[in-house]
Coordinates of C-alpha atoms in Angstrom, one line a residue:
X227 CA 169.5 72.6 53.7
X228 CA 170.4 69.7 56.1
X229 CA 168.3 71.4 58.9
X230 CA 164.5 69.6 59.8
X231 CA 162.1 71.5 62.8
X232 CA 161.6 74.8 64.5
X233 CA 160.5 73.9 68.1
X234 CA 163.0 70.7 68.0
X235 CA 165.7 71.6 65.5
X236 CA 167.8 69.1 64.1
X237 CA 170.7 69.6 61.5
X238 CA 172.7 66.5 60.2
X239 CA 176.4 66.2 58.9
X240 CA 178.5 63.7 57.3
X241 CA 178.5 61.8 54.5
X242 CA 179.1 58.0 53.3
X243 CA 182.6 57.4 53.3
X244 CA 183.8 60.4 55.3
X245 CA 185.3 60.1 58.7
X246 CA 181.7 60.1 60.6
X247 CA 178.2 61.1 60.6
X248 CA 175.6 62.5 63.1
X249 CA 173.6 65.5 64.4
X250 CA 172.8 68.9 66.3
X251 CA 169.9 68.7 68.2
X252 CA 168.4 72.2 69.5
X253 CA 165.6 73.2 71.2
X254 CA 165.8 69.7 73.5
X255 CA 164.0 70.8 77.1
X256 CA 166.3 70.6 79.7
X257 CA 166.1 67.8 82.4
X258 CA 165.7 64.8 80.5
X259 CA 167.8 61.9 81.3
X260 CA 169.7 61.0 78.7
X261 CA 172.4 58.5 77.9
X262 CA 173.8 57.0 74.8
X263 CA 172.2 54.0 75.9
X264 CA 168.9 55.4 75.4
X265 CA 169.6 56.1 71.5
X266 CA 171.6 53.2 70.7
X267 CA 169.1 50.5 70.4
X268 CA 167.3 52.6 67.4
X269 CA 170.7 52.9 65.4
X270 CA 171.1 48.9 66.3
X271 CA 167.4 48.5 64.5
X272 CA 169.1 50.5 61.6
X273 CA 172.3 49.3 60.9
X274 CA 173.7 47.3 58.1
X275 CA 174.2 43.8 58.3
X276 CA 171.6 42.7 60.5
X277 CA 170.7 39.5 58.2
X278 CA 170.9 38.1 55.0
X279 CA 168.5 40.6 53.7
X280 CA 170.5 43.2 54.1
X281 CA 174.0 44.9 53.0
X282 CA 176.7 42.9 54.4
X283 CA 178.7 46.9 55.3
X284 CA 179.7 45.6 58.7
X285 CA 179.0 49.1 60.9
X286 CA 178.4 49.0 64.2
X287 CA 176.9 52.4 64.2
X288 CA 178.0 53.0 68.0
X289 CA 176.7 56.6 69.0
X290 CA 178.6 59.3 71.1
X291 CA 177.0 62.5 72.8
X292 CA 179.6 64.8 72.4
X293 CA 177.9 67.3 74.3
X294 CA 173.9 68.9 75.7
X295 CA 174.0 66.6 78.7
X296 CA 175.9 66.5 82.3
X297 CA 175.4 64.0 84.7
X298 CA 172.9 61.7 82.6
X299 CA 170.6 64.8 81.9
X300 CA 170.0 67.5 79.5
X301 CA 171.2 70.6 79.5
X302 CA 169.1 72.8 77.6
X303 CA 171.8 73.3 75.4
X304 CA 172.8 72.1 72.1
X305 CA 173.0 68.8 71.9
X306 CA 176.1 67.3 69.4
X307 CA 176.1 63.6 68.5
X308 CA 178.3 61.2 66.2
X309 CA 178.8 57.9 65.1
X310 CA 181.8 56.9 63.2
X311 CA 182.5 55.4 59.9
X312 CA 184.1 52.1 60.2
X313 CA 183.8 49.8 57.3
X314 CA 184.8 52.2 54.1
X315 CA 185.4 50.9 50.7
X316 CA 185.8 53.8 48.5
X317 CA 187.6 52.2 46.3
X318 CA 184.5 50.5 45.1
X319 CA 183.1 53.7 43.7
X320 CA 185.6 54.8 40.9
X321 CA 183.4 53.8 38.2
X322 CA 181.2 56.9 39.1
X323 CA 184.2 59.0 37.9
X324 CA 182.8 58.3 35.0
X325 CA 179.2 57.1 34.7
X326 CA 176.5 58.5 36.4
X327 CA 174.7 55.3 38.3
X328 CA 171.2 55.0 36.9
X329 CA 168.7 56.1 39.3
X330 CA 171.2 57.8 41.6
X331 CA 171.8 61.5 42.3
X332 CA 175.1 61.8 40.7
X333 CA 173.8 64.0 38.1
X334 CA 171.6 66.0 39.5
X335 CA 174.2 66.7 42.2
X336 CA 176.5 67.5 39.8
X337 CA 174.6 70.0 38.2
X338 CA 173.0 71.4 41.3
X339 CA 176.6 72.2 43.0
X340 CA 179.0 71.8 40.0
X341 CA 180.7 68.5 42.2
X342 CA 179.6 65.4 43.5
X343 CA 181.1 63.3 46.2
X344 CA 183.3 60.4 44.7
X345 CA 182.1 57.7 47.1
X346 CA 179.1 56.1 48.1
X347 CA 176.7 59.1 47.1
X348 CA 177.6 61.2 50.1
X349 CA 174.6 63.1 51.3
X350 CA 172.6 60.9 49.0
X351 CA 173.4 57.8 50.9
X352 CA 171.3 56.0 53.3
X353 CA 174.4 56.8 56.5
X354 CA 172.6 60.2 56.4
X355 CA 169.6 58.9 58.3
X356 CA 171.8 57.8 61.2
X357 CA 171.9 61.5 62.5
X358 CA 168.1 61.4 62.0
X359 CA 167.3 58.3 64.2
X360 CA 169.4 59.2 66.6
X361 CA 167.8 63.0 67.1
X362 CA 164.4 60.7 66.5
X363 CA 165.6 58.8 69.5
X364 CA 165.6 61.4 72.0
X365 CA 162.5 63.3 70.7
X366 CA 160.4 59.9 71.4
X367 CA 161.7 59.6 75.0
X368 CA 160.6 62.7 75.5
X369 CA 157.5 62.3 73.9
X370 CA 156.5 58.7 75.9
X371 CA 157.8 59.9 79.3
X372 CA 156.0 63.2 78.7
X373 CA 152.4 61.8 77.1
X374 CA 152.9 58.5 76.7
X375 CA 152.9 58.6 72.6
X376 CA 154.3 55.7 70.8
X377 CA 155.8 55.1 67.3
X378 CA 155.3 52.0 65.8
X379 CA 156.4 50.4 61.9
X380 CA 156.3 47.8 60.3
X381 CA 156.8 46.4 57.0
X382 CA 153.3 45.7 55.0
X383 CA 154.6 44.8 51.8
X384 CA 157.7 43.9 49.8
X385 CA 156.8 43.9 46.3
X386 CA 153.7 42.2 45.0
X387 CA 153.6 40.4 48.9
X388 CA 151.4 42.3 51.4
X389 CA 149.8 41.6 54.4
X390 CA 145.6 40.9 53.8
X391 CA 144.9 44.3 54.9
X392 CA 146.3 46.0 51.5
X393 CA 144.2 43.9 50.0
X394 CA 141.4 44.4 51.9
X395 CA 141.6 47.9 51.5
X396 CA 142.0 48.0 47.9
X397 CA 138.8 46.2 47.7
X398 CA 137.1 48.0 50.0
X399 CA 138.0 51.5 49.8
X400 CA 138.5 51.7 53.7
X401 CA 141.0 49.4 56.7
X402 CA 139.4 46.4 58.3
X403 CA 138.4 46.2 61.9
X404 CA 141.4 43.6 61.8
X405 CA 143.9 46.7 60.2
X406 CA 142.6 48.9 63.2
X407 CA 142.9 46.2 66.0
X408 CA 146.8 45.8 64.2
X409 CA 147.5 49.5 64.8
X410 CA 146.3 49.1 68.4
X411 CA 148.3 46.0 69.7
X412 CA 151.0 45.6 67.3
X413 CA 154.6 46.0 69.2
X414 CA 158.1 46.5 67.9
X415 CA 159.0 42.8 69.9
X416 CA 156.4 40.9 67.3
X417 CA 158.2 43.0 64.6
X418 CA 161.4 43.1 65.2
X419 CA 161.2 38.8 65.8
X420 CA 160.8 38.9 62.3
X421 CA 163.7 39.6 59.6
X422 CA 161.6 41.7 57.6
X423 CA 159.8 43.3 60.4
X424 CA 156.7 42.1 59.2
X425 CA 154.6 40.8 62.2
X426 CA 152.8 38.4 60.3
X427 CA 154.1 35.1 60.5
X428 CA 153.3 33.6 57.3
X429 CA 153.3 36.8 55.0
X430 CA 157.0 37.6 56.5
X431 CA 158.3 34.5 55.2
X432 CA 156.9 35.2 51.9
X433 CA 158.3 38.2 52.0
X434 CA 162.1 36.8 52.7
X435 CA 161.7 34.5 49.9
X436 CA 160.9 37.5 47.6
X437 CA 163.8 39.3 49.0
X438 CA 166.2 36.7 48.6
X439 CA 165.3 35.9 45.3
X440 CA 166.5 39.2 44.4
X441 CA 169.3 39.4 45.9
X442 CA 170.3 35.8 44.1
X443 CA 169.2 37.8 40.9
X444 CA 171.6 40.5 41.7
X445 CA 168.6 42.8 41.5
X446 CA 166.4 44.5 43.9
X447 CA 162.8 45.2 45.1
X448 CA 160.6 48.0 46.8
X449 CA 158.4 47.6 49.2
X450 CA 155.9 50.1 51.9
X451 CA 156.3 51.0 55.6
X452 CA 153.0 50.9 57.9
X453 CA 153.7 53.7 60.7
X454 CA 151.0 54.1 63.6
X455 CA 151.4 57.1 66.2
X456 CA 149.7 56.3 69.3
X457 CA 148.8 58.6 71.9
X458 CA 149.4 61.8 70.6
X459 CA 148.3 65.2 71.9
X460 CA 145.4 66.4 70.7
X461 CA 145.4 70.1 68.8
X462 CA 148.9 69.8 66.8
X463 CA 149.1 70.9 63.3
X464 CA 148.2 74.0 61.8
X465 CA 145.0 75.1 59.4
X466 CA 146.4 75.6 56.5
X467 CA 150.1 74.9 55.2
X468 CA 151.5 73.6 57.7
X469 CA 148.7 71.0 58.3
X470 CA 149.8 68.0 60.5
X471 CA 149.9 65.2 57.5
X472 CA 151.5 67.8 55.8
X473 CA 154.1 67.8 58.4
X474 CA 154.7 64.1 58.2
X475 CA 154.1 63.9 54.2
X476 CA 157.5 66.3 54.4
X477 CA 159.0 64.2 56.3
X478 CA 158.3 60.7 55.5
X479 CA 159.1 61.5 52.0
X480 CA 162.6 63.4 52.2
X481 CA 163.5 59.4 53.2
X482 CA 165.9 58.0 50.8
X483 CA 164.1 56.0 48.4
X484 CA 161.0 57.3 49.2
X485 CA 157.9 57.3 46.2
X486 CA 154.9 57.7 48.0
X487 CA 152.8 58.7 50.8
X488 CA 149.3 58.2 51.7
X489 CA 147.2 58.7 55.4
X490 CA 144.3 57.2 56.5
X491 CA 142.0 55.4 54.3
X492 CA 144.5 57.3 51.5
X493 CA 143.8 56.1 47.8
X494 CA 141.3 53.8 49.1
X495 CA 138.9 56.3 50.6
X496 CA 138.8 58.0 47.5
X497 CA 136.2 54.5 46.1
X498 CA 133.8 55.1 49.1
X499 CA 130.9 57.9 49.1
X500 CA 130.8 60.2 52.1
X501 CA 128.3 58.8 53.7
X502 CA 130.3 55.7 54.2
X503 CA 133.3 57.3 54.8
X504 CA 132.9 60.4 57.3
X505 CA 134.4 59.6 61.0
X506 CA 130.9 59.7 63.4
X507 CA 131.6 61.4 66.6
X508 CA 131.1 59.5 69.6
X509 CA 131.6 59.8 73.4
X510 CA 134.5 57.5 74.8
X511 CA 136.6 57.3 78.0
X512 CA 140.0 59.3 78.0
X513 CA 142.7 57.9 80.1
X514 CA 142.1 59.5 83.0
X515 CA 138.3 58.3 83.3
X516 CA 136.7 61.6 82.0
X517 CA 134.6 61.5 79.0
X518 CA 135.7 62.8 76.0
X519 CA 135.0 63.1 72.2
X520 CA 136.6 60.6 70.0
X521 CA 135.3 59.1 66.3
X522 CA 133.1 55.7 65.8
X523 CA 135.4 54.9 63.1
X524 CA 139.2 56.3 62.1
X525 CA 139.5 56.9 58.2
X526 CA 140.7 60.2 58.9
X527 CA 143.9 58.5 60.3
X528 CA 143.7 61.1 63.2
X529 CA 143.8 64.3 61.9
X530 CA 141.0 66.5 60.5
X531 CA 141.2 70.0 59.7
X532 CA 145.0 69.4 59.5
X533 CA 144.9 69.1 63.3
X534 CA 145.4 65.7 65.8
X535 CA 142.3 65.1 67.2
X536 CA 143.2 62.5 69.6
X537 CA 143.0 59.1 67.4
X538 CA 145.5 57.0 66.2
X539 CA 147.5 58.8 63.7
X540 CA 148.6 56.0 60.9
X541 CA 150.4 56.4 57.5
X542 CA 152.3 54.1 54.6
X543 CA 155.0 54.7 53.1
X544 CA 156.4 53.4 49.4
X545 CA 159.8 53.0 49.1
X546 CA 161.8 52.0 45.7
X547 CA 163.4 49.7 44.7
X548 CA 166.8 50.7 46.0
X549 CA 168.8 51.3 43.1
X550 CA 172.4 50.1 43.4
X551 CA 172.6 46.3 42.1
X552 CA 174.7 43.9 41.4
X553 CA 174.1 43.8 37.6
X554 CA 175.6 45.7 34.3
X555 CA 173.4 48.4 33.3
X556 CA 173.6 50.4 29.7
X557 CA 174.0 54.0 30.7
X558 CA 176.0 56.7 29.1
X559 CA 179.2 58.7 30.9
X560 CA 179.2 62.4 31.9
X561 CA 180.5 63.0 28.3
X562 CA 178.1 61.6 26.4
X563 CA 179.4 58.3 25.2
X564 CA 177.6 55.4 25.8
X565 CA 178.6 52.4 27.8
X566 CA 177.8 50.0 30.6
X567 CA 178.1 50.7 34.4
X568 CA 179.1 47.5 36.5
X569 CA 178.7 48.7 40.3
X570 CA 180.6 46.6 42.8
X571 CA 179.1 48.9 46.2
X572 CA 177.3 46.8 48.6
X573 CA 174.4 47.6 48.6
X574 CA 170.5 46.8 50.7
X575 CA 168.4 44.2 48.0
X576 CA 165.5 45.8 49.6
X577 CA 165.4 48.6 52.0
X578 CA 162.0 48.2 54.0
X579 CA 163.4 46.3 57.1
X580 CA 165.6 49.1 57.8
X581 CA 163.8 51.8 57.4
X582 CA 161.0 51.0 59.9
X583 CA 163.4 53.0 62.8
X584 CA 164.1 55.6 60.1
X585 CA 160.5 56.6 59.8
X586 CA 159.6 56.3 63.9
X587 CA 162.6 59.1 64.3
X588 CA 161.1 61.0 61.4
X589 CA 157.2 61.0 62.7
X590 CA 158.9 61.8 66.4
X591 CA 160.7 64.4 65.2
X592 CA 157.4 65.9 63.4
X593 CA 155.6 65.1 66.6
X594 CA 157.9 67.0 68.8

């Protein structure tokens, strides 16, 4: 299915190389003012061809509401939005007439519905998140103008480069004070001056060398996504199934690419005894000046029982290294003969700076 929510619905269309792609957003509340110029600057953060780290597909990835709104507000009503396909090259996918691309869903699409789409992997492709940031977009103005909650990523590693507080952690078990001050200051200005949205000065231009020296291999490189939810309402999530870190796990990780997913202290915590690592209650001041509970320390990343409890919910993500490249791979063709694939698609050496916006509209759209 191409449909994500209940409350917040959101169903996206289109594929690589097809005319457009976009979204149907129900369930928005009426009354919230809303223009194209509030979504656009996410698809801006998105699109290809923002630097030399990333595909040179020249998209401007302009977005039109085609309907849900009058006057600059919502509607209540279903909201439809697009953004059309500019910069097509099919032509540069024949070769998957014939060879499956290693790595890629053209087989297992293939045998799941007996066709594929010739071009560019279709659903498969990357252009499918488009629709998502852009529903992401108007769930996160909501969210802020309603309770003031903010979604924040950044890029913590590309690679075997990481900022210290991976490192840290590994040793540890649990984040540094300085990881928690991070998730409490950081902005999307400090990120966003870098090309590899990595607000460290000095690890970020580590990590552009790394990227660049696969791209100049004609090969590629993985790298994780730190996300931090700030503000969020206290009480969301469910007991069981549908637990809140559920809820983003599902979503986080039906991102293209995506390999892993891990909250809080994640693998770490599982090196320190309880003792060390439980969250001690203590009494703090809420934003309105009453006193409420909150915890000493956050290696829950926010949620206990499967429920926000009022702390900064925080995440990483790993994504792959993406797997169209520049190089001649051995593979075998849909008939069993064995050959060698030469793909000439552009094509993202790594995906991390890009997909920072794709996983704010994905944890907003879980929030919401």
């Amino acid at each position: 299915m191409s449909t994500f929510g209940t409350h917040f619905r959101v169903t996206t269309f289109g594929e690589s190389h097809c005319k457009g792609v976009g979204c149907i957003i129900d369930g928005c509340p009426p009354g919230l003012a809303l223009t194209e110029d509030d979504i656009q600057p996410q698809l801006t953060r998105r699109r290809p061809g923002q630097s030399n780290l990333t595909t040179p597909r020249d998209e401007k990835d302009r977005v039109t509401i085609l309907s849900g709104t009058e006057f600059g507000h919502t509607l209540g009503t279903p909201i439809g939005l697009t953004v059309p396909n500019q910069d097509q090259r099919p032509h540069d996918y024949t070769e998957t007439d014939l060879f499956p691309r290693p790595s890629h869903a053209d087989w297992t699409y293939l045998l799941k519905y007996g066709l594929k789409a010739s071009s560019g992997g279709g659903r498969a492709s990357a252009r499918e998140t488009i629709g998502r940031v852009a529903a992401g977009a108007v769930a996160e103005k909501f969210l802020k103008e309603a309770y003031g909650t903010e979604f924040i990523a950044f890029v913590s590693s590309v690679g075997k480069v990481a900022m210290p507080f991976i490192e840290e952690q590994s040793e540890t078990g649990v984040p540094s004070d300085e990881f928690v001050e991070l998730l409490s200051t950081v902005t999307r200005e400090q990120i966003d001056a870098e090309p590899t949205r990595c607000p460290d000065k000095e690890i970020s231009k580590k990590m552009t060398q790394r990227i660049i020296d696969a791209k100049e291999a004609n090969d590629s490189i993985g790298g994780t996504v730190t996300c931090v939810i700030r503000n969020v309402p206290t009480g969301l999530g469910e007991p069981c199934f549908d637990k809140l870190e559920a809820k983003l796990a599902h979503a986080m990780l039906s991102i293209p690419a995506t390999k892993a997913f891990e909250i809080g202290s994640g693998f770490g915590g599982t090196q320190v005894p309880g003792h060390l690592h439980n969250d001690a209650w203590v009494q703090k001041v809420g934003k309105k000046g009453q006193k409420v509970l909150g915890t000493k320390t956050n290696f829950s990343g926010g949620i206990q029982g499967g429920i926000s409890n009022g702390e900064n919910i925080y995440f990483r993500i790993g994504f792959k290294s993406p797997a169209t490249i520049s190089q001649e791979q051995q593979t075998t063709s849909y008939g069993g003969v064995e050959g060698v694939l030469a793909t000439r698609g552009r094509h993202d050496p790594c995906v991390v700076p890009r997909a920072t916006p794709i996983v704010e509209a994905m944890a907003a759209l879980v929030v919401m």
